[in-house]
């Protein structure tokens, strides 16, 4: 006994003493990865989804980012993948490049002690490095549909060994217009595959996709339908359109308030304008939108993620599905165009139980859309006053 103890203590790094994840058994390699990642117990969606995936069910999961859905499919898929084979076994489709990078990083960490490799494939970056990653042999590929189609067209990879396909943020992929690509991709995978679909909302086109391409799927829901994340405090200010930039500055001055904010604008030009205005006033701010090159976008995201940037002004697309734990405020400078968009946006704060605030600036132009949002969200959305601007 003392000898065994001495041996344990001689180990250079912290030893994993149990292969339990909460009440759930996981492989030693994954237990070690989870310990390194600081995950000590499963989130509700993980508790439900992990056993279903292990039992080879198709699963439709209604879950927003922030619920732990990536590890919900990541843990069982990493455990089931065969590190000795270099063929593509798991294909994950995501709507945006940023999300592809994020999901790939999480799966790489989960699989690090099993010798599982994940590669990310997305547009806006040269084919070369992505090809290298593919040729090194990745059991898991995380891809945006458009770029994956390009690679398939060039014969760079094959999907005939894919055992599982994950459609992540499926509603967003359909919104962007990826439905035809997704269907073409699915038809290149084996009929016997397992299909997992995750989506924050469940509009009819998603249900149709599920009926068409999934076998007897199990429906799982984390939280209610398009309900905002519960810990988010939601407030709105009534402000004339031409006063919005003054309102924003007043909000940013609140000393106890905004530590890190994601600010949404409708258009790329709107992003550039606001960034210009705030920079001139010495705010620590950058913008992100689809007209920037991928290296530029990556650099901005990296700063923001590392909490070395206080304010990020973004269009919807640039911010989809992002999981950044430091965001204290989401500011809807421009009104989201519908309830689902609002729910997606505000889901960027209050991650994993941390507090967060979502703000809407409501102008004379926004009344109709705002009424719809108010009707959906109800009393949780509270009116506040701008003390200085409208003193
Ligand atoms: P996701 O919904 O997959 O975007 O995950 C949201 C955040 O929760 C990410 O920062 C994950 O790293 C984190 N996370 C996921 N599962 C757990 C867990 N079981 N314990 C602690 N953090 C987790």
mmCIF file of C-alpha atoms and ligand atoms in Angstrom:
data_model
loop_
_atom_site.group_PDB
_atom_site.id
_atom_site.type_symbol
_atom_site.label_atom_id
_atom_site.label_comp_id
_atom_site.label_asym_id
_atom_site.label_seq_id
_atom_site.Cartn_x
_atom_site.Cartn_y
_atom_site.Cartn_z
ATOM 1 C CA UNK A 1 0.000 0.000 0.000
ATOM 2 C CA UNK A 2 2.644 2.599 0.947
ATOM 3 C CA UNK A 3 4.627 1.487 -2.093
ATOM 4 C CA UNK A 4 1.675 2.102 -4.376
ATOM 5 C CA UNK A 5 1.166 5.492 -2.816
ATOM 6 C CA UNK A 6 4.801 6.426 -3.336
ATOM 7 C CA UNK A 7 4.480 5.464 -6.963
ATOM 8 C CA UNK A 8 1.414 7.640 -7.389
ATOM 9 C CA UNK A 9 3.092 10.618 -5.797
ATOM 10 C CA UNK A 10 6.117 10.217 -8.048
ATOM 11 C CA UNK A 11 3.966 10.856 -11.110
ATOM 12 C CA UNK A 12 4.862 14.217 -12.615
ATOM 13 C CA UNK A 13 1.342 15.356 -13.377
ATOM 14 C CA UNK A 14 -1.930 15.167 -11.509
ATOM 15 C CA UNK A 15 -3.305 11.648 -11.739
ATOM 16 C CA UNK A 16 -6.865 10.942 -12.571
ATOM 17 C CA UNK A 17 -8.147 8.799 -9.761
ATOM 18 C CA UNK A 18 -11.528 7.903 -11.172
ATOM 19 C CA UNK A 19 -13.075 7.332 -14.528
ATOM 20 C CA UNK A 20 -16.377 8.702 -13.312
ATOM 21 C CA UNK A 21 -17.756 11.898 -14.812
ATOM 22 C CA UNK A 22 -20.477 12.676 -12.270
ATOM 23 C CA UNK A 23 -22.402 9.383 -12.192
ATOM 24 C CA UNK A 24 -21.263 8.454 -15.661
ATOM 25 C CA UNK A 25 -18.418 6.136 -16.547
ATOM 26 C CA UNK A 26 -16.002 7.401 -19.161
ATOM 27 C CA UNK A 27 -12.788 5.928 -20.514
ATOM 28 C CA UNK A 28 -9.582 6.701 -18.595
ATOM 29 C CA UNK A 29 -8.236 8.730 -21.462
ATOM 30 C CA UNK A 30 -11.337 10.900 -21.613
ATOM 31 C CA UNK A 31 -11.441 11.201 -17.808
ATOM 32 C CA UNK A 32 -7.911 12.547 -17.958
ATOM 33 C CA UNK A 33 -8.867 15.025 -20.688
ATOM 34 C CA UNK A 34 -11.943 16.157 -18.745
ATOM 35 C CA UNK A 35 -9.835 16.723 -15.647
ATOM 36 C CA UNK A 36 -7.377 18.786 -17.674
ATOM 37 C CA UNK A 37 -10.263 20.805 -19.105
ATOM 38 C CA UNK A 38 -11.752 21.364 -15.658
ATOM 39 C CA UNK A 39 -15.049 19.590 -16.331
ATOM 40 C CA UNK A 40 -15.964 17.692 -13.169
ATOM 41 C CA UNK A 41 -19.585 16.708 -13.827
ATOM 42 C CA UNK A 42 -21.820 16.516 -16.884
ATOM 43 C CA UNK A 43 -24.248 19.311 -17.765
ATOM 44 C CA UNK A 44 -27.924 18.272 -18.177
ATOM 45 C CA UNK A 45 -27.669 17.926 -21.948
ATOM 46 C CA UNK A 46 -24.537 15.802 -21.552
ATOM 47 C CA UNK A 47 -26.325 13.538 -19.075
ATOM 48 C CA UNK A 48 -29.081 12.892 -21.583
ATOM 49 C CA UNK A 49 -27.222 12.863 -24.862
ATOM 50 C CA UNK A 50 -24.066 10.879 -24.028
ATOM 51 C CA UNK A 51 -25.934 7.597 -23.263
ATOM 52 C CA UNK A 52 -28.113 7.972 -26.367
ATOM 53 C CA UNK A 53 -25.102 8.502 -28.628
ATOM 54 C CA UNK A 54 -23.389 5.510 -27.043
ATOM 55 C CA UNK A 55 -26.418 3.392 -27.798
ATOM 56 C CA UNK A 56 -26.114 4.427 -31.448
ATOM 57 C CA UNK A 57 -29.352 6.388 -31.540
ATOM 58 C CA UNK A 58 -29.880 9.281 -33.900
ATOM 59 C CA UNK A 59 -30.471 12.349 -31.742
ATOM 60 C CA UNK A 60 -32.137 15.685 -32.374
ATOM 61 C CA UNK A 61 -31.019 18.025 -29.615
ATOM 62 C CA UNK A 62 -32.613 21.382 -29.053
ATOM 63 C CA UNK A 63 -29.864 23.226 -27.268
ATOM 64 C CA UNK A 64 -28.147 26.557 -27.448
ATOM 65 C CA UNK A 65 -24.421 26.997 -27.184
ATOM 66 C CA UNK A 66 -23.477 27.423 -23.565
ATOM 67 C CA UNK A 67 -25.266 24.237 -22.524
ATOM 68 C CA UNK A 68 -22.232 22.023 -23.118
ATOM 69 C CA UNK A 69 -23.602 20.455 -26.287
ATOM 70 C CA UNK A 70 -20.202 20.144 -27.953
ATOM 71 C CA UNK A 71 -18.911 17.776 -25.296
ATOM 72 C CA UNK A 72 -22.323 16.056 -25.246
ATOM 73 C CA UNK A 73 -21.598 14.645 -28.678
ATOM 74 C CA UNK A 74 -17.807 15.031 -28.414
ATOM 75 C CA UNK A 75 -17.240 12.701 -25.462
ATOM 76 C CA UNK A 76 -18.969 9.587 -26.870
ATOM 77 C CA UNK A 77 -17.671 10.209 -30.394
ATOM 78 C CA UNK A 78 -14.074 10.586 -29.269
ATOM 79 C CA UNK A 79 -14.413 7.408 -27.220
ATOM 80 C CA UNK A 80 -15.827 5.432 -30.122
ATOM 81 C CA UNK A 81 -13.382 6.659 -32.769
ATOM 82 C CA UNK A 82 -10.594 4.302 -33.740
ATOM 83 C CA UNK A 83 -7.199 6.005 -33.402
ATOM 84 C CA UNK A 84 -5.502 3.209 -35.387
ATOM 85 C CA UNK A 85 -7.465 4.006 -38.502
ATOM 86 C CA UNK A 86 -6.671 7.200 -40.373
ATOM 87 C CA UNK A 87 -9.936 7.395 -42.239
ATOM 88 C CA UNK A 88 -12.568 10.031 -41.554
ATOM 89 C CA UNK A 89 -14.980 8.498 -39.046
ATOM 90 C CA UNK A 90 -16.835 11.510 -37.699
ATOM 91 C CA UNK A 91 -17.970 14.490 -39.756
ATOM 92 C CA UNK A 92 -19.244 17.616 -38.025
ATOM 93 C CA UNK A 93 -20.847 20.427 -40.037
ATOM 94 C CA UNK A 94 -21.061 23.934 -38.581
ATOM 95 C CA UNK A 95 -22.432 27.169 -40.049
ATOM 96 C CA UNK A 96 -19.369 29.378 -39.543
ATOM 97 C CA UNK A 97 -15.617 29.203 -39.621
ATOM 98 C CA UNK A 98 -15.329 30.450 -36.065
ATOM 99 C CA UNK A 99 -17.569 27.717 -34.757
ATOM 100 C CA UNK A 100 -15.689 25.091 -36.775
ATOM 101 C CA UNK A 101 -12.433 26.199 -35.157
ATOM 102 C CA UNK A 102 -13.993 26.188 -31.698
ATOM 103 C CA UNK A 103 -15.575 22.740 -32.037
ATOM 104 C CA UNK A 104 -12.375 21.319 -33.513
ATOM 105 C CA UNK A 105 -10.384 22.659 -30.565
ATOM 106 C CA UNK A 106 -12.774 21.104 -28.036
ATOM 107 C CA UNK A 107 -12.702 17.702 -29.738
ATOM 108 C CA UNK A 108 -8.928 17.830 -30.033
ATOM 109 C CA UNK A 109 -8.719 18.370 -26.280
ATOM 110 C CA UNK A 110 -11.226 15.640 -25.519
ATOM 111 C CA UNK A 111 -9.368 13.193 -27.743
ATOM 112 C CA UNK A 112 -5.813 14.176 -26.856
ATOM 113 C CA UNK A 113 -5.012 11.109 -24.717
ATOM 114 C CA UNK A 114 -6.620 8.654 -27.119
ATOM 115 C CA UNK A 115 -4.577 9.739 -30.125
ATOM 116 C CA UNK A 116 -7.633 11.093 -31.902
ATOM 117 C CA UNK A 117 -6.989 13.901 -34.341
ATOM 118 C CA UNK A 118 -9.518 16.500 -35.476
ATOM 119 C CA UNK A 119 -9.116 18.849 -38.442
ATOM 120 C CA UNK A 120 -11.082 21.995 -39.251
ATOM 121 C CA UNK A 121 -11.995 22.807 -42.833
ATOM 122 C CA UNK A 122 -13.470 26.175 -43.657
ATOM 123 C CA UNK A 123 -13.490 28.829 -46.336
ATOM 124 C CA UNK A 124 -11.372 31.964 -46.469
ATOM 125 C CA UNK A 125 -8.137 30.149 -45.791
ATOM 126 C CA UNK A 126 -5.736 28.513 -48.247
ATOM 127 C CA UNK A 127 -6.422 24.877 -49.119
ATOM 128 C CA UNK A 128 -2.831 23.850 -48.360
ATOM 129 C CA UNK A 129 -2.772 23.692 -44.557
ATOM 130 C CA UNK A 130 -6.220 22.106 -44.463
ATOM 131 C CA UNK A 131 -5.059 19.484 -46.962
ATOM 132 C CA UNK A 132 -1.984 18.782 -44.851
ATOM 133 C CA UNK A 133 -4.216 18.206 -41.843
ATOM 134 C CA UNK A 134 -6.358 15.835 -43.873
ATOM 135 C CA UNK A 135 -3.355 13.924 -45.173
ATOM 136 C CA UNK A 136 -1.973 13.470 -41.676
ATOM 137 C CA UNK A 137 -5.116 11.443 -41.106
ATOM 138 C CA UNK A 138 -7.867 12.941 -38.997
ATOM 139 C CA UNK A 139 -10.534 10.686 -37.586
ATOM 140 C CA UNK A 140 -12.724 13.728 -37.002
ATOM 141 C CA UNK A 141 -13.320 16.517 -39.512
ATOM 142 C CA UNK A 142 -15.184 19.692 -38.558
ATOM 143 C CA UNK A 143 -16.234 21.648 -41.627
ATOM 144 C CA UNK A 144 -18.392 24.407 -43.007
ATOM 145 C CA UNK A 145 -20.570 22.932 -45.780
ATOM 146 C CA UNK A 146 -19.359 25.159 -48.640
ATOM 147 C CA UNK A 147 -15.669 24.466 -48.183
ATOM 148 C CA UNK A 148 -16.306 20.782 -47.582
ATOM 149 C CA UNK A 149 -18.119 20.615 -50.937
ATOM 150 C CA UNK A 150 -15.049 22.181 -52.594
ATOM 151 C CA UNK A 151 -12.772 19.551 -51.080
ATOM 152 C CA UNK A 152 -15.136 16.741 -52.038
ATOM 153 C CA UNK A 153 -15.288 18.096 -55.599
ATOM 154 C CA UNK A 154 -11.495 18.001 -55.801
ATOM 155 C CA UNK A 155 -11.373 14.481 -54.456
ATOM 156 C CA UNK A 156 -9.429 15.572 -51.368
ATOM 157 C CA UNK A 157 -11.421 13.458 -48.981
ATOM 158 C CA UNK A 158 -14.046 10.758 -48.888
ATOM 159 C CA UNK A 159 -16.964 10.304 -46.598
ATOM 160 C CA UNK A 160 -17.676 6.642 -47.203
ATOM 161 C CA UNK A 161 -16.195 5.596 -43.871
ATOM 162 C CA UNK A 162 -18.082 8.226 -41.840
ATOM 163 C CA UNK A 163 -19.870 6.471 -39.009
ATOM 164 C CA UNK A 164 -21.383 9.584 -37.469
ATOM 165 C CA UNK A 165 -22.438 12.912 -38.920
ATOM 166 C CA UNK A 166 -23.204 15.854 -36.636
ATOM 167 C CA UNK A 167 -25.154 18.878 -37.858
ATOM 168 C CA UNK A 168 -24.304 21.591 -35.356
ATOM 169 C CA UNK A 169 -26.397 24.784 -35.165
ATOM 170 C CA UNK A 170 -28.561 23.341 -37.917
ATOM 171 C CA UNK A 171 -31.007 26.257 -37.903
ATOM 172 C CA UNK A 172 -28.182 28.662 -38.662
ATOM 173 C CA UNK A 173 -26.870 26.480 -41.465
ATOM 174 C CA UNK A 174 -30.286 26.500 -43.100
ATOM 175 C CA UNK A 175 -30.600 30.278 -42.614
ATOM 176 C CA UNK A 176 -27.347 30.824 -44.440
ATOM 177 C CA UNK A 177 -28.651 28.694 -47.309
ATOM 178 C CA UNK A 178 -26.584 25.579 -46.765
ATOM 179 C CA UNK A 179 -29.531 23.168 -47.065
ATOM 180 C CA UNK A 180 -28.651 21.908 -50.568
ATOM 181 C CA UNK A 181 -24.989 21.414 -49.621
ATOM 182 C CA UNK A 182 -25.953 19.561 -46.449
ATOM 183 C CA UNK A 183 -28.190 17.217 -48.386
ATOM 184 C CA UNK A 184 -25.508 16.551 -50.990
ATOM 185 C CA UNK A 185 -22.991 15.877 -48.246
ATOM 186 C CA UNK A 186 -25.300 13.535 -46.368
ATOM 187 C CA UNK A 187 -25.880 11.543 -49.549
ATOM 188 C CA UNK A 188 -22.144 10.883 -49.796
ATOM 189 C CA UNK A 189 -22.058 9.274 -46.371
ATOM 190 C CA UNK A 190 -23.097 5.675 -45.672
ATOM 191 C CA UNK A 191 -26.799 5.034 -45.167
ATOM 192 C CA UNK A 192 -25.958 3.145 -42.010
ATOM 193 C CA UNK A 193 -24.446 6.253 -40.388
ATOM 194 C CA UNK A 194 -25.545 7.730 -37.089
ATOM 195 C CA UNK A 195 -26.850 11.293 -37.463
ATOM 196 C CA UNK A 196 -26.943 13.866 -34.666
ATOM 197 C CA UNK A 197 -28.567 17.243 -35.130
ATOM 198 C CA UNK A 198 -28.314 20.199 -32.764
ATOM 199 C CA UNK A 199 -30.247 23.392 -33.136
ATOM 200 C CA UNK A 200 -31.248 26.242 -30.839
ATOM 201 C CA UNK A 201 -34.637 26.483 -32.509
ATOM 202 C CA UNK A 202 -36.823 23.897 -34.233
ATOM 203 C CA UNK A 203 -38.551 25.541 -37.180
ATOM 204 C CA UNK A 204 -40.340 23.328 -39.706
ATOM 205 C CA UNK A 205 -37.393 23.027 -42.185
ATOM 206 C CA UNK A 206 -35.271 21.509 -39.426
ATOM 207 C CA UNK A 207 -37.968 19.007 -38.557
ATOM 208 C CA UNK A 208 -38.215 18.123 -42.234
ATOM 209 C CA UNK A 209 -34.461 17.599 -42.468
ATOM 210 C CA UNK A 210 -34.636 15.328 -39.435
ATOM 211 C CA UNK A 211 -37.523 13.283 -40.850
ATOM 212 C CA UNK A 212 -35.786 12.887 -44.152
ATOM 213 C CA UNK A 213 -32.238 12.072 -43.130
ATOM 214 C CA UNK A 214 -32.483 10.549 -39.670
ATOM 215 C CA UNK A 215 -33.624 7.176 -38.430
ATOM 216 C CA UNK A 216 -36.056 7.149 -35.534
ATOM 217 C CA UNK A 217 -34.339 10.080 -33.838
ATOM 218 C CA UNK A 218 -34.598 10.660 -30.094
ATOM 219 C CA UNK A 219 -35.692 14.218 -29.380
ATOM 220 C CA UNK A 220 -33.932 15.920 -26.516
ATOM 221 C CA UNK A 221 -34.452 19.409 -25.267
ATOM 222 C CA UNK A 222 -32.193 21.454 -23.022
ATOM 223 C CA UNK A 223 -34.247 24.386 -21.819
ATOM 224 C CA UNK A 224 -37.486 25.491 -23.458
ATOM 225 C CA UNK A 225 -38.130 26.483 -27.026
ATOM 226 C CA UNK A 226 -36.050 29.520 -27.934
ATOM 227 C CA UNK A 227 -36.019 30.586 -24.317
ATOM 228 C CA UNK A 228 -33.225 32.942 -23.398
ATOM 229 C CA UNK A 229 -30.563 31.575 -21.152
ATOM 230 C CA UNK A 230 -31.953 31.952 -17.677
ATOM 231 C CA UNK A 231 -29.119 33.808 -16.009
ATOM 232 C CA UNK A 232 -29.152 36.636 -18.526
ATOM 233 C CA UNK A 233 -30.541 39.858 -17.156
ATOM 234 C CA UNK A 234 -32.437 41.488 -19.996
ATOM 235 C CA UNK A 235 -32.982 45.230 -20.175
ATOM 236 C CA UNK A 236 -33.932 47.783 -22.805
ATOM 237 C CA UNK A 237 -33.587 51.515 -23.210
ATOM 238 C CA UNK A 238 -35.808 53.709 -25.318
ATOM 239 C CA UNK A 239 -33.587 55.956 -27.365
ATOM 240 C CA UNK A 240 -33.966 57.996 -30.539
ATOM 241 C CA UNK A 241 -32.095 56.436 -33.448
ATOM 242 C CA UNK A 242 -29.836 59.488 -33.779
ATOM 243 C CA UNK A 243 -28.956 59.300 -30.060
ATOM 244 C CA UNK A 244 -27.875 55.680 -30.039
ATOM 245 C CA UNK A 245 -24.171 56.378 -30.029
ATOM 246 C CA UNK A 246 -24.533 58.712 -27.033
ATOM 247 C CA UNK A 247 -26.616 56.084 -25.266
ATOM 248 C CA UNK A 248 -23.961 53.486 -25.929
ATOM 249 C CA UNK A 249 -21.213 55.691 -24.537
ATOM 250 C CA UNK A 250 -23.235 56.331 -21.413
ATOM 251 C CA UNK A 251 -23.655 52.588 -20.917
ATOM 252 C CA UNK A 252 -19.950 51.969 -21.436
ATOM 253 C CA UNK A 253 -19.064 54.534 -18.808
ATOM 254 C CA UNK A 254 -20.814 52.660 -16.034
ATOM 255 C CA UNK A 255 -17.765 51.759 -13.949
ATOM 256 C CA UNK A 256 -19.135 48.595 -12.336
ATOM 257 C CA UNK A 257 -20.751 47.467 -15.529
ATOM 258 C CA UNK A 258 -19.383 46.522 -18.871
ATOM 259 C CA UNK A 259 -16.175 44.532 -18.560
ATOM 260 C CA UNK A 260 -16.402 42.901 -21.963
ATOM 261 C CA UNK A 261 -19.150 43.515 -24.480
ATOM 262 C CA UNK A 262 -20.276 42.127 -27.785
ATOM 263 C CA UNK A 263 -22.141 44.838 -29.699
ATOM 264 C CA UNK A 264 -24.391 43.880 -32.593
ATOM 265 C CA UNK A 265 -24.980 45.894 -35.713
ATOM 266 C CA UNK A 266 -27.067 44.931 -38.702
ATOM 267 C CA UNK A 267 -24.644 45.829 -41.484
ATOM 268 C CA UNK A 268 -20.930 45.713 -42.178
ATOM 269 C CA UNK A 269 -20.894 49.489 -42.786
ATOM 270 C CA UNK A 270 -22.644 49.952 -39.442
ATOM 271 C CA UNK A 271 -19.902 47.940 -37.742
ATOM 272 C CA UNK A 272 -17.182 50.025 -39.385
ATOM 273 C CA UNK A 273 -18.902 53.321 -38.473
ATOM 274 C CA UNK A 274 -19.332 52.468 -34.842
ATOM 275 C CA UNK A 275 -15.804 51.106 -34.494
ATOM 276 C CA UNK A 276 -14.475 54.322 -36.040
ATOM 277 C CA UNK A 277 -16.515 56.460 -33.648
ATOM 278 C CA UNK A 278 -15.488 54.516 -30.544
ATOM 279 C CA UNK A 279 -11.828 54.318 -31.541
ATOM 280 C CA UNK A 280 -11.703 58.070 -31.945
ATOM 281 C CA UNK A 281 -12.818 58.300 -28.350
ATOM 282 C CA UNK A 282 -10.075 55.907 -27.249
ATOM 283 C CA UNK A 283 -12.227 52.918 -26.499
ATOM 284 C CA UNK A 284 -10.599 49.504 -26.688
ATOM 285 C CA UNK A 285 -12.651 48.257 -29.628
ATOM 286 C CA UNK A 286 -12.456 46.180 -32.802
ATOM 287 C CA UNK A 287 -15.008 45.091 -35.376
ATOM 288 C CA UNK A 288 -15.688 41.760 -37.057
ATOM 289 C CA UNK A 289 -17.672 41.070 -40.206
ATOM 290 C CA UNK A 290 -17.670 39.024 -43.354
ATOM 291 C CA UNK A 291 -15.689 41.488 -45.495
ATOM 292 C CA UNK A 292 -12.580 41.026 -43.390
ATOM 293 C CA UNK A 293 -10.031 38.401 -44.370
ATOM 294 C CA UNK A 294 -9.971 35.230 -42.339
ATOM 295 C CA UNK A 295 -6.580 36.008 -40.720
ATOM 296 C CA UNK A 296 -7.964 39.417 -39.669
ATOM 297 C CA UNK A 297 -11.068 37.794 -38.205
ATOM 298 C CA UNK A 298 -9.012 35.149 -36.434
ATOM 299 C CA UNK A 299 -6.729 37.792 -34.926
ATOM 300 C CA UNK A 300 -9.659 39.809 -33.560
ATOM 301 C CA UNK A 301 -11.368 36.725 -32.161
ATOM 302 C CA UNK A 302 -8.165 35.637 -30.502
ATOM 303 C CA UNK A 303 -7.807 38.976 -28.714
ATOM 304 C CA UNK A 304 -11.435 38.971 -27.628
ATOM 305 C CA UNK A 305 -11.334 35.384 -26.452
ATOM 306 C CA UNK A 306 -8.211 36.082 -24.401
ATOM 307 C CA UNK A 307 -10.051 39.018 -22.809
ATOM 308 C CA UNK A 308 -7.462 41.421 -24.208
ATOM 309 C CA UNK A 309 -10.133 43.384 -26.055
ATOM 310 C CA UNK A 310 -13.010 45.082 -24.258
ATOM 311 C CA UNK A 311 -15.473 45.779 -27.062
ATOM 312 C CA UNK A 312 -16.236 43.774 -30.169
ATOM 313 C CA UNK A 313 -18.696 45.171 -32.699
ATOM 314 C CA UNK A 314 -20.079 42.409 -34.909
ATOM 315 C CA UNK A 315 -22.628 41.481 -37.494
ATOM 316 C CA UNK A 316 -24.806 38.482 -36.667
ATOM 317 C CA UNK A 317 -22.972 36.054 -38.831
ATOM 318 C CA UNK A 318 -19.577 36.828 -37.347
ATOM 319 C CA UNK A 319 -20.795 36.139 -33.836
ATOM 320 C CA UNK A 320 -22.844 32.993 -34.292
ATOM 321 C CA UNK A 321 -22.383 30.204 -31.808
ATOM 322 C CA UNK A 322 -19.337 31.780 -30.248
ATOM 323 C CA UNK A 323 -18.516 30.658 -26.787
ATOM 324 C CA UNK A 324 -16.491 33.271 -24.973
ATOM 325 C CA UNK A 325 -16.739 33.066 -21.244
ATOM 326 C CA UNK A 326 -15.774 36.644 -20.338
ATOM 327 C CA UNK A 327 -18.601 38.494 -22.062
ATOM 328 C CA UNK A 328 -20.454 40.525 -19.452
ATOM 329 C CA UNK A 329 -22.778 42.343 -21.852
ATOM 330 C CA UNK A 330 -24.430 41.748 -25.180
ATOM 331 C CA UNK A 331 -25.613 45.043 -26.616
ATOM 332 C CA UNK A 332 -28.203 45.043 -29.372
ATOM 333 C CA UNK A 333 -27.263 48.397 -30.857
ATOM 334 C CA UNK A 334 -29.374 47.520 -33.869
ATOM 335 C CA UNK A 335 -32.541 45.553 -33.238
ATOM 336 C CA UNK A 336 -32.336 41.843 -34.053
ATOM 337 C CA UNK A 337 -34.684 41.046 -36.935
ATOM 338 C CA UNK A 338 -36.680 38.424 -35.029
ATOM 339 C CA UNK A 339 -37.026 36.587 -31.735
ATOM 340 C CA UNK A 340 -34.743 33.733 -32.709
ATOM 341 C CA UNK A 341 -31.972 36.092 -33.644
ATOM 342 C CA UNK A 342 -32.397 37.859 -30.323
ATOM 343 C CA UNK A 343 -32.152 34.584 -28.427
ATOM 344 C CA UNK A 344 -29.034 33.607 -30.348
ATOM 345 C CA UNK A 345 -27.408 36.940 -29.691
ATOM 346 C CA UNK A 346 -28.059 37.079 -25.985
ATOM 347 C CA UNK A 347 -26.907 33.488 -25.608
ATOM 348 C CA UNK A 348 -23.384 34.869 -26.079
ATOM 349 C CA UNK A 349 -23.357 36.085 -22.473
ATOM 350 C CA UNK A 350 -24.002 34.369 -19.130
ATOM 351 C CA UNK A 351 -22.084 31.278 -20.225
ATOM 352 C CA UNK A 352 -22.002 28.290 -17.914
ATOM 353 C CA UNK A 353 -23.711 29.925 -14.977
ATOM 354 C CA UNK A 354 -21.855 33.242 -15.032
ATOM 355 C CA UNK A 355 -24.002 36.372 -14.804
ATOM 356 C CA UNK A 356 -24.526 38.465 -17.903
ATOM 357 C CA UNK A 357 -26.650 41.315 -19.180
ATOM 358 C CA UNK A 358 -28.341 41.738 -22.528
ATOM 359 C CA UNK A 359 -29.272 45.253 -23.604
ATOM 360 C CA UNK A 360 -31.507 46.422 -26.434
ATOM 361 C CA UNK A 361 -31.506 49.981 -27.683
ATOM 362 C CA UNK A 362 -35.045 50.493 -28.961
ATOM 363 C CA UNK A 363 -35.546 53.384 -31.370
ATOM 364 C CA UNK A 364 -38.560 54.766 -33.164
ATOM 365 C CA UNK A 365 -37.780 52.425 -36.087
ATOM 366 C CA UNK A 366 -37.700 49.285 -34.019
ATOM 367 C CA UNK A 367 -41.106 49.287 -32.390
ATOM 368 C CA UNK A 368 -42.756 46.467 -34.351
ATOM 369 C CA UNK A 369 -39.960 43.964 -34.019
ATOM 370 C CA UNK A 370 -39.431 44.950 -30.433
ATOM 371 C CA UNK A 371 -43.080 44.298 -29.589
ATOM 372 C CA UNK A 372 -42.747 40.766 -30.921
ATOM 373 C CA UNK A 373 -39.652 40.179 -28.815
ATOM 374 C CA UNK A 374 -41.322 41.656 -25.764
ATOM 375 C CA UNK A 375 -44.357 39.438 -26.271
ATOM 376 C CA UNK A 376 -42.092 36.401 -26.405
ATOM 377 C CA UNK A 377 -39.731 37.240 -23.569
ATOM 378 C CA UNK A 378 -42.317 38.938 -21.382
ATOM 379 C CA UNK A 379 -41.655 40.399 -17.991
ATOM 380 C CA UNK A 380 -38.022 39.323 -17.908
ATOM 381 C CA UNK A 381 -37.211 42.186 -20.253
ATOM 382 C CA UNK A 382 -37.128 45.366 -18.185
ATOM 383 C CA UNK A 383 -37.219 49.028 -19.184
ATOM 384 C CA UNK A 384 -34.410 51.198 -17.854
ATOM 385 C CA UNK A 385 -33.696 54.877 -18.247
ATOM 386 C CA UNK A 386 -30.615 56.645 -19.497
ATOM 387 C CA UNK A 387 -29.967 59.001 -16.628
ATOM 388 C CA UNK A 388 -27.586 61.339 -18.426
ATOM 389 C CA UNK A 389 -28.799 61.373 -21.992
ATOM 390 C CA UNK A 390 -32.429 61.945 -21.102
ATOM 391 C CA UNK A 391 -31.985 63.634 -17.760
HETATM 392 P P1 LIG B 1 -20.963 24.528 -25.605
HETATM 393 O O1 LIG B 1 -22.442 24.585 -25.301
HETATM 394 O O2 LIG B 1 -20.549 23.211 -26.117
HETATM 395 O O3 LIG B 1 -20.543 25.676 -26.485
HETATM 396 O O4 LIG B 1 -20.187 24.688 -24.214
HETATM 397 C C1 LIG B 1 -20.275 25.828 -23.422
HETATM 398 C C2 LIG B 1 -19.105 25.983 -22.453
HETATM 399 O O5 LIG B 1 -19.216 25.073 -21.395
HETATM 400 C C3 LIG B 1 -17.744 25.751 -23.051
HETATM 401 O O6 LIG B 1 -16.890 26.761 -22.557
HETATM 402 C C4 LIG B 1 -17.322 24.419 -22.520
HETATM 403 O O7 LIG B 1 -15.915 24.365 -22.413
HETATM 404 C C5 LIG B 1 -17.993 24.386 -21.177
HETATM 405 N N1 LIG B 1 -18.373 23.042 -20.700
HETATM 406 C C6 LIG B 1 -18.969 22.072 -21.422
HETATM 407 N N2 LIG B 1 -19.227 20.997 -20.649
HETATM 408 C C7 LIG B 1 -18.819 21.298 -19.397
HETATM 409 C C8 LIG B 1 -18.821 20.593 -18.150
HETATM 410 N N3 LIG B 1 -19.328 19.370 -18.029
HETATM 411 N N4 LIG B 1 -18.320 21.227 -17.069
HETATM 412 C C9 LIG B 1 -17.811 22.477 -17.190
HETATM 413 N N5 LIG B 1 -17.768 23.195 -18.330
HETATM 414 C C10 LIG B 1 -18.262 22.616 -19.434
#
